[in-house]
Structure formats: structure tokens, C-alpha cells
mmCIF file of C-alpha atoms and ligand atoms in Angstrom:
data_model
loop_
_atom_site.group_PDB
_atom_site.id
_atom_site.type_symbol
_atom_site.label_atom_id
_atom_site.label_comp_id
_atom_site.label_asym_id
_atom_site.label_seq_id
_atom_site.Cartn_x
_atom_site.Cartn_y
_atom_site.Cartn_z
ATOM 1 C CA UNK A 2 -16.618 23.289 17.385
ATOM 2 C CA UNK A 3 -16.217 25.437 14.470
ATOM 3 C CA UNK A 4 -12.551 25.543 14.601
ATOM 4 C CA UNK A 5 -10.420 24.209 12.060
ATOM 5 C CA UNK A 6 -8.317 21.321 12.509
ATOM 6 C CA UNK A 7 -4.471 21.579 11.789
ATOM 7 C CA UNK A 8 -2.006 18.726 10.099
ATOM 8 C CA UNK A 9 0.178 16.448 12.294
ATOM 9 C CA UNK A 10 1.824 14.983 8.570
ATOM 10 C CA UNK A 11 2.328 15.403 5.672
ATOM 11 C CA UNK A 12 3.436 11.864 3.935
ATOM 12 C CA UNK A 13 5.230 11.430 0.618
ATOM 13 C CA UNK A 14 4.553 8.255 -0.907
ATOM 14 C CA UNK A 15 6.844 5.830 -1.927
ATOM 15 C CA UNK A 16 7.261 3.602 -4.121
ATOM 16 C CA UNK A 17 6.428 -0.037 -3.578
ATOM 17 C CA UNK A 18 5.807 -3.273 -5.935
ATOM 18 C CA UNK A 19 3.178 -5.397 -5.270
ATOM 19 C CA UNK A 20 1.459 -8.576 -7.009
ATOM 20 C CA UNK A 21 3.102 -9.836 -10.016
ATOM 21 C CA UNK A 22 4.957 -7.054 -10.322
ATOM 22 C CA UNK A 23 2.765 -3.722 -9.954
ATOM 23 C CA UNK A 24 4.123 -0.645 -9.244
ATOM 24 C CA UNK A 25 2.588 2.029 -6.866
ATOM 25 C CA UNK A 26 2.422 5.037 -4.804
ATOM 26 C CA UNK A 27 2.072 3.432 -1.274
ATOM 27 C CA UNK A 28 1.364 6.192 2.013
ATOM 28 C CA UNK A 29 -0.248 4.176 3.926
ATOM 29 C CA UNK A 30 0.526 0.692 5.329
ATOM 30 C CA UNK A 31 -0.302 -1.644 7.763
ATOM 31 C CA UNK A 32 1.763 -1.552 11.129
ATOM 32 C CA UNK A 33 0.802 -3.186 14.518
ATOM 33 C CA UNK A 34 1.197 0.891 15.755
ATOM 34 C CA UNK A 35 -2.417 1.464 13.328
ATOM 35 C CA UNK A 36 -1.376 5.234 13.812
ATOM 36 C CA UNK A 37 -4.282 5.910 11.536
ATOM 37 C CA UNK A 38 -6.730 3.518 12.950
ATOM 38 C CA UNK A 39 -9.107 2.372 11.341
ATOM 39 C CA UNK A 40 -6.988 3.158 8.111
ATOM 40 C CA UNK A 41 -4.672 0.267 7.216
ATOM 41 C CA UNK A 42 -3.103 1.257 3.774
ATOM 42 C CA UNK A 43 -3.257 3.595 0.886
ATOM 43 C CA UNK A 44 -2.219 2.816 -2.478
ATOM 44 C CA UNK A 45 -2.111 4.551 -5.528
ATOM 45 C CA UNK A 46 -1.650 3.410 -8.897
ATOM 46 C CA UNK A 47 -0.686 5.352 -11.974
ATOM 47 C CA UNK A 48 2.371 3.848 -13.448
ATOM 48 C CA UNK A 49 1.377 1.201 -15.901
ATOM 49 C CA UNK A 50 1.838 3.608 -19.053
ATOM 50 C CA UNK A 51 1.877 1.760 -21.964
ATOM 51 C CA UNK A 52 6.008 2.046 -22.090
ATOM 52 C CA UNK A 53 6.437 0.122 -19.053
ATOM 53 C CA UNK A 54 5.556 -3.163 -21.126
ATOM 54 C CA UNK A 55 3.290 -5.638 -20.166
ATOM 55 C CA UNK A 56 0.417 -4.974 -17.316
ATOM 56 C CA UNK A 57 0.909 -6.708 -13.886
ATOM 57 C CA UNK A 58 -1.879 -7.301 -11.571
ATOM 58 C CA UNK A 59 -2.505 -9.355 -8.495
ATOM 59 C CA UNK A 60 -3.291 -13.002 -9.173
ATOM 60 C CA UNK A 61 -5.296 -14.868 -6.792
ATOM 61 C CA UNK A 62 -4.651 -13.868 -3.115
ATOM 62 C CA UNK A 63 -6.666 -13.969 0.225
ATOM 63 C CA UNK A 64 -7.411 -11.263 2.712
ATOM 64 C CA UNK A 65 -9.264 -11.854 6.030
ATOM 65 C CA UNK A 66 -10.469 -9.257 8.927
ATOM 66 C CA UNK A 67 -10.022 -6.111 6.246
ATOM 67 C CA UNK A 68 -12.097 -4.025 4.077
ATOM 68 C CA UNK A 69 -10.611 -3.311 0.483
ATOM 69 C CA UNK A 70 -11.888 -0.082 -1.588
ATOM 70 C CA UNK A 71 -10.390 0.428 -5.337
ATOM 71 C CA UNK A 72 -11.715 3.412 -6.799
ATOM 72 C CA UNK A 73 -10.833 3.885 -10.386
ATOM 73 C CA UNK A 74 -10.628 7.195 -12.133
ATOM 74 C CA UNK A 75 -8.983 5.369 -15.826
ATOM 75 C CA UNK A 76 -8.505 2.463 -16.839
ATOM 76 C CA UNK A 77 -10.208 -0.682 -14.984
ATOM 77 C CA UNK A 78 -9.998 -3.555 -13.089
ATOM 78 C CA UNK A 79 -11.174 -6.792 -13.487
ATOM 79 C CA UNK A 80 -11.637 -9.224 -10.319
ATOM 80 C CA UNK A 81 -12.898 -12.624 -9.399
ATOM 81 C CA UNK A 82 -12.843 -14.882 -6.145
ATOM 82 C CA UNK A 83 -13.152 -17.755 -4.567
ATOM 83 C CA UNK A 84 -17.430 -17.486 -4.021
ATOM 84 C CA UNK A 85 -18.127 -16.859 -7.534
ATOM 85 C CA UNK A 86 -18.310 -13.715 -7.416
ATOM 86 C CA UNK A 87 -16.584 -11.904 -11.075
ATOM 87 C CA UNK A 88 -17.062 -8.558 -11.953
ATOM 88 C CA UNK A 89 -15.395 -5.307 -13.967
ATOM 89 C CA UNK A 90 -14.698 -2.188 -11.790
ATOM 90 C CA UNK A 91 -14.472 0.789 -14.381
ATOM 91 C CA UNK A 92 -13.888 4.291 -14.446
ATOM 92 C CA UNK A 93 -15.841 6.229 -11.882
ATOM 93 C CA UNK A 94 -16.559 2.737 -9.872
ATOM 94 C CA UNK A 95 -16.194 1.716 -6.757
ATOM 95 C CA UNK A 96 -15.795 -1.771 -5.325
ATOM 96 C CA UNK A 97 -16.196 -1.741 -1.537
ATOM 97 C CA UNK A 98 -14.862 -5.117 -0.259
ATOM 98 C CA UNK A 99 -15.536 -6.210 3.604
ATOM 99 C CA UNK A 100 -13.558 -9.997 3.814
ATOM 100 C CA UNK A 101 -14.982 -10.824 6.869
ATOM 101 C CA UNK A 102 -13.668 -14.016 7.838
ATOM 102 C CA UNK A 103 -11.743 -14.603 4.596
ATOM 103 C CA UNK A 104 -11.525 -14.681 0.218
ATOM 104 C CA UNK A 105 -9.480 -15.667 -2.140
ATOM 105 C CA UNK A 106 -9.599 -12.670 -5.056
ATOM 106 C CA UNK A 107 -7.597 -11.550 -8.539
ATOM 107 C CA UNK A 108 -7.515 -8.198 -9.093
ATOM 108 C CA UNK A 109 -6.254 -7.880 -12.771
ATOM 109 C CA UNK A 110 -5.899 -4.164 -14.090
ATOM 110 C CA UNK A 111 -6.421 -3.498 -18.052
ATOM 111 C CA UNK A 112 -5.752 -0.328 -19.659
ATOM 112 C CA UNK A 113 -8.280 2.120 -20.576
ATOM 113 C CA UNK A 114 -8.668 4.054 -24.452
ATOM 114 C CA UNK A 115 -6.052 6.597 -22.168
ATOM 115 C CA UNK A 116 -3.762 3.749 -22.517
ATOM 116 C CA UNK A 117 -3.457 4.251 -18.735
ATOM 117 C CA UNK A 118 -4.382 2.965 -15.575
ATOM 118 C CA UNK A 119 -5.230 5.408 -12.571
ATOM 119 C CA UNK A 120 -6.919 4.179 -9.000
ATOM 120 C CA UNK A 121 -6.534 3.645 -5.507
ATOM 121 C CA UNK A 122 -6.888 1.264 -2.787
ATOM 122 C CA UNK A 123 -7.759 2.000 0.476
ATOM 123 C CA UNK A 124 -7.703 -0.689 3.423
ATOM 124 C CA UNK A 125 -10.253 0.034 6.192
ATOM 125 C CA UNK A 126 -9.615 -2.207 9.348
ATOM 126 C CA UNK A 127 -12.980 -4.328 11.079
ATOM 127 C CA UNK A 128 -13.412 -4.124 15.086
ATOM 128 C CA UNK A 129 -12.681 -7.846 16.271
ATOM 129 C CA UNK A 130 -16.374 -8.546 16.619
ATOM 130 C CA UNK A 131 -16.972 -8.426 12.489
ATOM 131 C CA UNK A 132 -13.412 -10.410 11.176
ATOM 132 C CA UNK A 133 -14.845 -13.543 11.148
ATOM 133 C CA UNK A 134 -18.266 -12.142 9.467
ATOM 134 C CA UNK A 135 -19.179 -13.765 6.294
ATOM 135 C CA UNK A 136 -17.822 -11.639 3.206
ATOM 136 C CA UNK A 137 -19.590 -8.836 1.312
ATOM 137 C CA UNK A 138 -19.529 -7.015 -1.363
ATOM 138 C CA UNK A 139 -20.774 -3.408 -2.387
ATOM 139 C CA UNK A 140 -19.872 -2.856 -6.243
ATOM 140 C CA UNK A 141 -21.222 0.572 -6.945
ATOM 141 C CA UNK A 142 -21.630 1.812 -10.430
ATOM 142 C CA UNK A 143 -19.839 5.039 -11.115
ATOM 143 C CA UNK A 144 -23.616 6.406 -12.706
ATOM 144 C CA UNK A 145 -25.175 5.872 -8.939
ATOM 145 C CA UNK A 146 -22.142 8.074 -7.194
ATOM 146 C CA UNK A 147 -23.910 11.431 -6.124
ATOM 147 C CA UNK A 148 -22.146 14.005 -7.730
ATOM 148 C CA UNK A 149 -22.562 17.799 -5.568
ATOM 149 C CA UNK A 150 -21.375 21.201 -6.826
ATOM 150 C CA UNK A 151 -21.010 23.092 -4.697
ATOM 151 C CA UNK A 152 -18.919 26.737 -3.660
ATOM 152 C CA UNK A 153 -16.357 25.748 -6.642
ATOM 153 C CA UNK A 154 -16.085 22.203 -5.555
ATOM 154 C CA UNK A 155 -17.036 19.022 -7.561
ATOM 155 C CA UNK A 156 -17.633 16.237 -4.874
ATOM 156 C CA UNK A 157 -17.850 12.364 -5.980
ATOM 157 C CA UNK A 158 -19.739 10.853 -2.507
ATOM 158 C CA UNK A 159 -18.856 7.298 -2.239
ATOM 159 C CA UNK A 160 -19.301 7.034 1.633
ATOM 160 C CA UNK A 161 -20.651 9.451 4.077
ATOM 161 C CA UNK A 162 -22.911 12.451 4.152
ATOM 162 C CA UNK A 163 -23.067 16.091 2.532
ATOM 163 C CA UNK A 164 -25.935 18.083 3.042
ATOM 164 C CA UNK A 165 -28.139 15.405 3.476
ATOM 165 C CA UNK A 166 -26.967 13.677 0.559
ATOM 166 C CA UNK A 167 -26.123 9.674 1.342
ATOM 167 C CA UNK A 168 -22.880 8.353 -0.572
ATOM 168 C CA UNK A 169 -24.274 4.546 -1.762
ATOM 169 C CA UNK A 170 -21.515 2.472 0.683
ATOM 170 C CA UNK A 171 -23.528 2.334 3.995
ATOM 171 C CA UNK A 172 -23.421 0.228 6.850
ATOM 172 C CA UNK A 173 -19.795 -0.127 7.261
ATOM 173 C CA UNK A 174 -18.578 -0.132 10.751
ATOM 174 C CA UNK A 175 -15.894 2.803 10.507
ATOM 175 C CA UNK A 176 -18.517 5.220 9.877
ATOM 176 C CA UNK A 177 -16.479 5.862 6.922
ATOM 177 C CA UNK A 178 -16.243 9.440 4.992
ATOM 178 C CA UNK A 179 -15.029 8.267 1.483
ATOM 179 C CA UNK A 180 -14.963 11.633 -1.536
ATOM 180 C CA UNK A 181 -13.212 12.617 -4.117
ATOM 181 C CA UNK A 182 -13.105 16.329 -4.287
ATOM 182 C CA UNK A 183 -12.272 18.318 -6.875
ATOM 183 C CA UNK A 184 -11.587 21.995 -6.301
ATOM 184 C CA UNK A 185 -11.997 25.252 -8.652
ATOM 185 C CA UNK A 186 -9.116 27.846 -8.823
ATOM 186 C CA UNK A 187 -8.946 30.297 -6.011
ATOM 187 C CA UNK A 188 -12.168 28.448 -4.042
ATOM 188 C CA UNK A 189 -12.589 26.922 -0.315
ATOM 189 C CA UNK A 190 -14.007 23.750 1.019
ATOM 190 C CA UNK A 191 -14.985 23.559 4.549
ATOM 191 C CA UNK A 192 -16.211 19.866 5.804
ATOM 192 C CA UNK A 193 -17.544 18.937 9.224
ATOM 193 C CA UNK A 194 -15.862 16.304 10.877
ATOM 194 C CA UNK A 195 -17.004 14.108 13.839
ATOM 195 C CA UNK A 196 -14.584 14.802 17.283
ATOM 196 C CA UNK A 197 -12.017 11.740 17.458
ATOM 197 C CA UNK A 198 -12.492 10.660 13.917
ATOM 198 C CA UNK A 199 -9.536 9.932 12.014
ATOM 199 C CA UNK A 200 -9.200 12.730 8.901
ATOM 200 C CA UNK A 201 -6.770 11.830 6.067
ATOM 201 C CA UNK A 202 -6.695 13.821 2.342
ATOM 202 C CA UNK A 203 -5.034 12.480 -0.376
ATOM 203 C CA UNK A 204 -3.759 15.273 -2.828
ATOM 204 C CA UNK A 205 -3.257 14.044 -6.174
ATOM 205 C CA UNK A 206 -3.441 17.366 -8.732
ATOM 206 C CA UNK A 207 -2.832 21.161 -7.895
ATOM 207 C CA UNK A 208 -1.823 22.365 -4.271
ATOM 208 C CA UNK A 209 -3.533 23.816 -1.421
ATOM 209 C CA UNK A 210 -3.824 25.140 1.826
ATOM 210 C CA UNK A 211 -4.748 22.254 4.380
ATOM 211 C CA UNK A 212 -5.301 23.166 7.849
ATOM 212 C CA UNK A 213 -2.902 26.288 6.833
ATOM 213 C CA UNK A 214 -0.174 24.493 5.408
ATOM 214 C CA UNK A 215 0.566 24.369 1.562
ATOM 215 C CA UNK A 216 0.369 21.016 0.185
ATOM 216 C CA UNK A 217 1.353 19.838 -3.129
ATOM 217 C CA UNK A 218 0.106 16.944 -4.781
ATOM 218 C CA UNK A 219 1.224 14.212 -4.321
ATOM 219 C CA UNK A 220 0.499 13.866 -0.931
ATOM 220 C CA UNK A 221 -1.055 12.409 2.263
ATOM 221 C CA UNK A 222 -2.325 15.163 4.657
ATOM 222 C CA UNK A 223 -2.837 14.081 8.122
ATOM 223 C CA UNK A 224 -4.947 15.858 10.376
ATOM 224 C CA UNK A 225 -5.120 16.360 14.353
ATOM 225 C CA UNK A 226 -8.149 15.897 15.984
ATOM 226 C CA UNK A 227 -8.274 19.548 17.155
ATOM 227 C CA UNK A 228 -11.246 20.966 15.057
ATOM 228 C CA UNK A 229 -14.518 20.354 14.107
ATOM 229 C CA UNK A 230 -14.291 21.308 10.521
ATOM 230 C CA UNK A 231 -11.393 20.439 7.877
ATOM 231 C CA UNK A 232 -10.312 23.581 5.651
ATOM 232 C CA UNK A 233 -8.606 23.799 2.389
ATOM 233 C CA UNK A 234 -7.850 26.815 0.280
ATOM 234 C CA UNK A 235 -6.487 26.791 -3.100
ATOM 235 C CA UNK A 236 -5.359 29.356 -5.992
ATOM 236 C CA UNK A 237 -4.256 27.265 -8.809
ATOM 237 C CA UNK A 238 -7.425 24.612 -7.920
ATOM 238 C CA UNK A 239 -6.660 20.730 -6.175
ATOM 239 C CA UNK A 240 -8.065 16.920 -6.414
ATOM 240 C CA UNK A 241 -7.906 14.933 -2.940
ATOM 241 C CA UNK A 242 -9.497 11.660 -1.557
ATOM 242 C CA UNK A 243 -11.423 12.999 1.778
ATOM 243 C CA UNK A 244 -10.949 10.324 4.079
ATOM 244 C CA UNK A 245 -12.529 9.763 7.460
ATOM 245 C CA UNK A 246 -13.507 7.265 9.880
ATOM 246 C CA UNK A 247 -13.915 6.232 13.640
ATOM 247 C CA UNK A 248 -11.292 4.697 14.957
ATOM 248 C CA UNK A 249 -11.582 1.041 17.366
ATOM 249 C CA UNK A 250 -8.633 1.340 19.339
ATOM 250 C CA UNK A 251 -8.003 -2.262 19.326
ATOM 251 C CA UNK A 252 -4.800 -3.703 19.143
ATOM 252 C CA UNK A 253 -4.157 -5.397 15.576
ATOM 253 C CA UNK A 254 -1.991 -7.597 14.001
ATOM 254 C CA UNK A 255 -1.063 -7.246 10.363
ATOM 255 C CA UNK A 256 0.623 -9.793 8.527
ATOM 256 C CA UNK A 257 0.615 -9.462 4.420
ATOM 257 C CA UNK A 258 -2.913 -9.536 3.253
ATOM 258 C CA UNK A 259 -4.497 -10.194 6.968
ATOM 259 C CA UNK A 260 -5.240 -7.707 9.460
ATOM 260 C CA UNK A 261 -6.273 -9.638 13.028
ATOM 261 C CA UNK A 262 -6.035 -8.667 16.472
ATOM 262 C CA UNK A 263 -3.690 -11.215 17.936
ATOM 263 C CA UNK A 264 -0.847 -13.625 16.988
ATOM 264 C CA UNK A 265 -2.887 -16.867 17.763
ATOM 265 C CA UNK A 266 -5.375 -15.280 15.118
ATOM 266 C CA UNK A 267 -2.811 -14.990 11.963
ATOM 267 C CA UNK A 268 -1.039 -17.824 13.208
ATOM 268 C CA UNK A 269 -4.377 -20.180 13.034
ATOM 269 C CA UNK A 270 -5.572 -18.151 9.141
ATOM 270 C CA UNK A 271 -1.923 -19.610 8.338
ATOM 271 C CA UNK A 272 -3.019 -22.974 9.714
ATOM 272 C CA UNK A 273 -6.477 -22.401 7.620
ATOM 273 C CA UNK A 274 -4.976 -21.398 4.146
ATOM 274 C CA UNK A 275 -2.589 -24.819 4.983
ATOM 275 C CA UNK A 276 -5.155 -27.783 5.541
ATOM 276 C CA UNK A 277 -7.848 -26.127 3.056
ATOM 277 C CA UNK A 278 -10.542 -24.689 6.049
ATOM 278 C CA UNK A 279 -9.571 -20.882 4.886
ATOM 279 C CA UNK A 280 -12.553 -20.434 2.473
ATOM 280 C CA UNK A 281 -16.075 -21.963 4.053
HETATM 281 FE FE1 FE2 B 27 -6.757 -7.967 -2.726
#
């Protein structure tokens, strides 16, 4: 198919708090009707300016049956959990977070020389055969992101393939397309996309034309699955997250920081983080 695909959405995001206290740009969020399946949530953050007092993060917390990405653009983050595991995610980097069967992780932002923090989190749901899996990490280093130019377009690859060019996140069982792409004044982008994959953009600077509607940052484009290709088009230049992935079309069950797929599931992870069996 060479024909582009049109939006179903465009979302606005609101905002939510979160952790101790954080404030952010949430479009995404988890809901048993996974209308974006395998995408669970999308947060942004870019509100802890230095005259909004003291930085908030998100002391120690599990998550089971998910897969957490932060991708920071200022600013950083500094985490630690439950296995040992400790670790600074900077600007450019990209911590790509399966839970498997369950953590226990702090996520603690700090400010960069910007004075500012600037990121997102995406939540990418597991098919019920990999929730219980044993947890894994991919911390990738902002210097080992391939960066492509290409037709007025600056593409950061986390996830997924351009041109024969391999983002560094790989084996994931979405299939996951994960970019940030930056676009020149007055330039196009035309992507490929699989048939029946899920296709979400996240504009954050300038507008554009997606799928023929004008979108201005900042937004959450959602895409029918009526075209082989994604197209945007933009005069005064654009920055969106490319997001895409192959949907499991299982039913789920989300419930705070756990995504399973039935009641009996978060119901016994309850029973878990009670009697001390959640972390093994
Ligand atoms: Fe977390």
C-alpha cells in the first residue's frame, strides 16, 4: 500500500500529578478499553522550572507485566531498584524497562545546566505469555542512538528500522517503532508502516500536516490503520515521538503501576506486594 494513512484523534494532554508530587503532560493512560494497544500511557514532563520550588520525583514503586521507556532530551534522571540495579539516564538516553514479573524502582529527576527537566515516558504493554518473565533492562547511551539525516529530517532511532539502519532496543515483543524526529522548515517525512500496527506521533515543537490535518504541538496524533505509509508536511518545521507497535488484542487489566490480563492476576500481585513474595 502506498497510501497514506489518515488521523482518527487528535489528543490534548492534560495535566496530571504523579509521584511525590510531579507534574506532567499525560495523553495516554491505561484503561481496560487499551484503545491503543499495545500503548498503555504517555507522559510528558517539562514543568519542573526552577520557579516551581523543589524537584519531585517518584520514590520507590513497583510495576509488573509493563514495559517503561523515559527518554530524556534535558535534564536527567536518576533510578535504582530492588535487584541492584542504579544508574543515571541523561540527555539523549534512553532507558528501556521490560518488568516482567515485577520491580521495585525510584525514578528521581535532577535538573540539568538548563535548569530544566524535559522527557517522556512511554508504557508499552507485554502479551500474557512474557508478564511473569524475569525483568530486563536496556539502558542505551544517547552516543550509541543512530542519528539519520535525511530529506530535511533529523531522526534519533531508538527502536525500529530506517533504511536498514537498526535503532539499539531490539527484541521487544511489540515490534516497537520508537524516533524522535525532527523536521526542517517547509520539508516532508514519509515512513512505512506495517498493516494493523498501532501509529501514534507525539508533536512537541512547530506544527504540521499529519495525515492532512494541521497539528500543533502539543499534541497526540492518532492514526487509522488505512495506509501503508504515515505523512507529515510542515512550513514552519516540527519535533514528534514516532510511535508504533503491534498490537496483542488481549484483554488487560490495569490497576496503578500493573498492567495484567485478569482480576485474579492484580488481585494475587496485591497479595504478593502484601506477604513479601512480589520481588523473587
Ligand atoms: Fe516507574
Amino acid at each position: 500500500m502506498n497510501n497514506f494513512r489518515s488521523i482518527s484523534q487528535i489528543i490534548e494532554p492534560q495535566l496530571a500529578v504523579e509521584g511525590a508530587g510531579v507534574l506532567l503532560r499525560r495523553s495516554v493512560s491505561p484503561r481496560a478499553s487499551n484503545e491503543h494497544d499495545p500503548f498503555l500511557l504517555f507522559d510528558h514532563f517539562a514543568f519542573n522550572n526552577p520557579l516551581e520550588g523543589p524537584l519531585r520525583g517518584f520514590p520507590m514503586h513497583p510495576h509488573r507485566g509493563i514495559e517503561t521507556v523515559t527518554y530524556i532530551l534535558d535534564g536527567s534522571v536518576n533510578h535504582r531498584d530492588s535487584l541492584g540495579n542504579s544508574g543515571t539516564i541523561g540527555p539523549g538516553d534512553v532507558q528501556w524497562m521490560t518488568s516482567g514479573r515485577g520491580i521495585l524502582h525510584e525514578e528521581m529527576p535532577r535538573r540539568g545546566e538548563s535548569g530544566n527537566i524535559y522527557g517522556f515516558q512511554l508504557w508499552v504493554n507485554l502479551p500474557a505469555a512474557q508478564k511473569m518473565s524475569q525483568p530486563r533492562y536496556q539502558e542505551v547511551n544517547s552516543s550509541t542512538i543512530p542519528v539519520i539525516q535525511k530529506d530535511g529530517a533529523t531522526i534519533r532511532l531508538v527502536a525500529g528500522e530506517l533504511d536498514g539502519i537498526r535503532g539499539p532496543v531490539t527484541e521487544i515483543a511489540a515490534a516497537p517503532l520508537y524516533m524522535d524526529v525532527k523536521l526542517d522548515p517547509a520539508s516532508r517525512f514519509v515512513y512505512p508502516v506495517p498493516s494493523g500496527h498501532t501509529v501514534l506521533a507525539y508533536v512537541f515543537e512547530g506544527a504540521g500536516e499529519f495525515g492532512n490535518e494541521v497539528v500543533e504541538s502539543v499534541s497526540m496524533v492518532v492514526f487509522n490503520d488505512d495506509g501503508g505509509h504515515i505523512e507529515v508536511k510542515t512550513e514552519t518545521g516540527a519535533r514528534f515521538m514516532l510511535i508504533a507497535g503491534a498490537p496483542f488484542k488481549e484483554p488487560i487489566v490495569p490497576y496503578g503501576p500493573f498492567v495484567m490480563n485478569t482480576v485474579e492476576e492484580i488481585q494475587q500481585t496485591i497479595a504478593e506486594l502484601r506477604n513479601g513474595t512480589f520481588i523473587q
